[in-house]
CSV table of C-alpha atoms in Angstrom, one decimal:
chain,number,residue,atom,x,y,z
A,1,MET,CA,113.8,116.7,128.9
A,2,LYS,CA,112.1,113.3,129.2
A,3,LYS,CA,108.6,115.0,128.9
A,4,PHE,CA,109.4,115.4,125.0
A,5,ILE,CA,109.4,111.5,124.6
A,6,PHE,CA,105.5,111.5,124.8
A,7,PHE,CA,105.4,114.1,122.1
A,8,LYS,CA,107.5,112.2,119.4
A,9,ARG,CA,106.0,111.9,115.8
A,10,LYS,CA,105.4,108.3,114.5
A,11,THR,CA,108.1,107.1,112.1
A,12,SER,CA,107.4,105.8,108.8
A,13,GLY,CA,108.3,102.3,110.0
A,14,SER,CA,105.9,102.3,112.6
A,15,ILE,CA,103.1,103.6,110.4
A,16,ALA,CA,103.8,101.0,107.7
A,17,ARG,CA,103.8,98.4,110.7
A,18,GLU,CA,100.3,99.4,111.6
A,19,ARG,CA,99.2,99.4,108.0
A,20,LEU,CA,100.5,95.8,107.3
A,21,LYS,CA,98.6,94.7,110.6
A,22,ILE,CA,95.5,96.1,109.3
A,23,LEU,CA,96.2,94.6,105.8
A,24,LEU,CA,96.6,91.2,107.2
A,25,LEU,CA,93.5,91.3,109.4
A,26,SER,CA,91.6,92.6,106.2
A,27,ASP,CA,93.0,89.8,104.2
A,28,ARG,CA,91.4,87.3,106.6
A,29,MET,CA,88.1,88.9,106.0
A,30,ASN,CA,88.5,88.8,102.1
A,31,PHE,CA,88.3,92.5,101.5
A,32,THR,CA,87.6,93.8,98.0
A,33,SER,CA,90.1,94.9,95.2
A,34,ASP,CA,89.3,98.4,95.9
A,35,ILE,CA,91.0,98.4,99.4
A,36,THR,CA,93.8,96.6,97.8
A,37,GLU,CA,94.4,99.4,95.3
A,38,LYS,CA,94.4,101.8,98.2
A,39,ILE,CA,96.9,99.8,100.0
A,40,GLN,CA,99.0,99.7,97.0
A,41,ARG,CA,98.7,103.6,96.4
A,42,ASP,CA,99.6,104.0,100.0
A,43,LEU,CA,102.8,101.8,99.6
A,44,ILE,CA,103.8,103.6,96.5
A,45,ARG,CA,103.5,107.0,98.3
A,46,CYS,CA,105.6,105.7,101.3
A,47,ILE,CA,108.3,104.1,99.3
A,48,SER,CA,108.4,106.9,96.7
A,49,LYS,CA,109.7,109.2,99.4
A,50,TYR,CA,113.1,107.3,99.2
A,51,LEU,CA,113.3,105.4,95.9
A,52,ASP,CA,112.2,106.1,92.4
A,53,VAL,CA,109.8,103.1,91.6
A,54,ASP,CA,107.9,102.0,88.5
A,55,GLU,CA,104.3,102.2,89.7
A,56,LYS,CA,103.1,100.3,86.6
A,57,GLY,CA,105.3,97.4,87.2
A,58,MET,CA,104.3,97.1,90.9
A,59,GLN,CA,102.5,93.9,91.9
A,60,ILE,CA,100.9,93.1,95.3
A,61,ARG,CA,99.6,89.4,96.2
A,62,PHE,CA,98.0,88.4,99.4
A,63,GLU,CA,98.7,84.8,100.0
A,64,PRO,CA,97.0,82.5,102.6
A,65,PRO,CA,98.8,80.7,105.2
A,66,GLY,CA,100.9,78.0,103.7
A,67,LYS,CA,103.6,75.2,104.4
A,68,ASN,CA,106.4,77.8,104.7
A,69,GLN,CA,104.6,80.0,107.2
A,70,GLU,CA,103.0,79.8,110.6
A,71,ALA,CA,99.5,78.1,110.5
A,72,ASP,CA,97.6,81.4,111.3
A,73,SER,CA,99.7,84.0,109.3
A,74,SER,CA,99.1,85.3,105.9
A,75,CYS,CA,101.6,86.7,103.6
A,76,ILE,CA,101.9,89.9,101.6
A,77,LYS,CA,104.4,89.5,98.6
A,78,ALA,CA,105.3,92.7,96.9
A,79,THR,CA,107.2,93.2,93.6
A,80,ILE,CA,108.5,96.8,93.3
A,81,PRO,CA,110.6,97.7,90.5
A,82,VAL,CA,113.2,100.2,91.7
A,83,ARG,CA,114.6,102.7,89.1
A,84,ASN,CA,117.0,104.7,91.2
A,85,MET,CA,117.4,105.9,94.9
A,86,LYS,CA,116.4,109.6,95.4
A,87,GLN,CA,119.1,111.8,96.6
A,88,ARG,CA,119.0,112.9,100.3
A,89,ARG,CA,118.1,116.6,100.9
């Protein structure tokens, strides 16, 4: 039975965590707005599975390290207006 542990699918949380790590590394490299838009679309697609969101009202900001953060970490701030929760199937 333990052999099935190796064949588990990745959870949406682990996929999102990987994307965020890539995002942070990319922020330090000053990536283009095209990449920012792609990340925003991915976030919308992921969150839209569970929530009805206002895509036009969504804002994502990438902030450099500041006084409220660790010296070497950047910050992603997202404002995502939620209209309603989707019904479970």
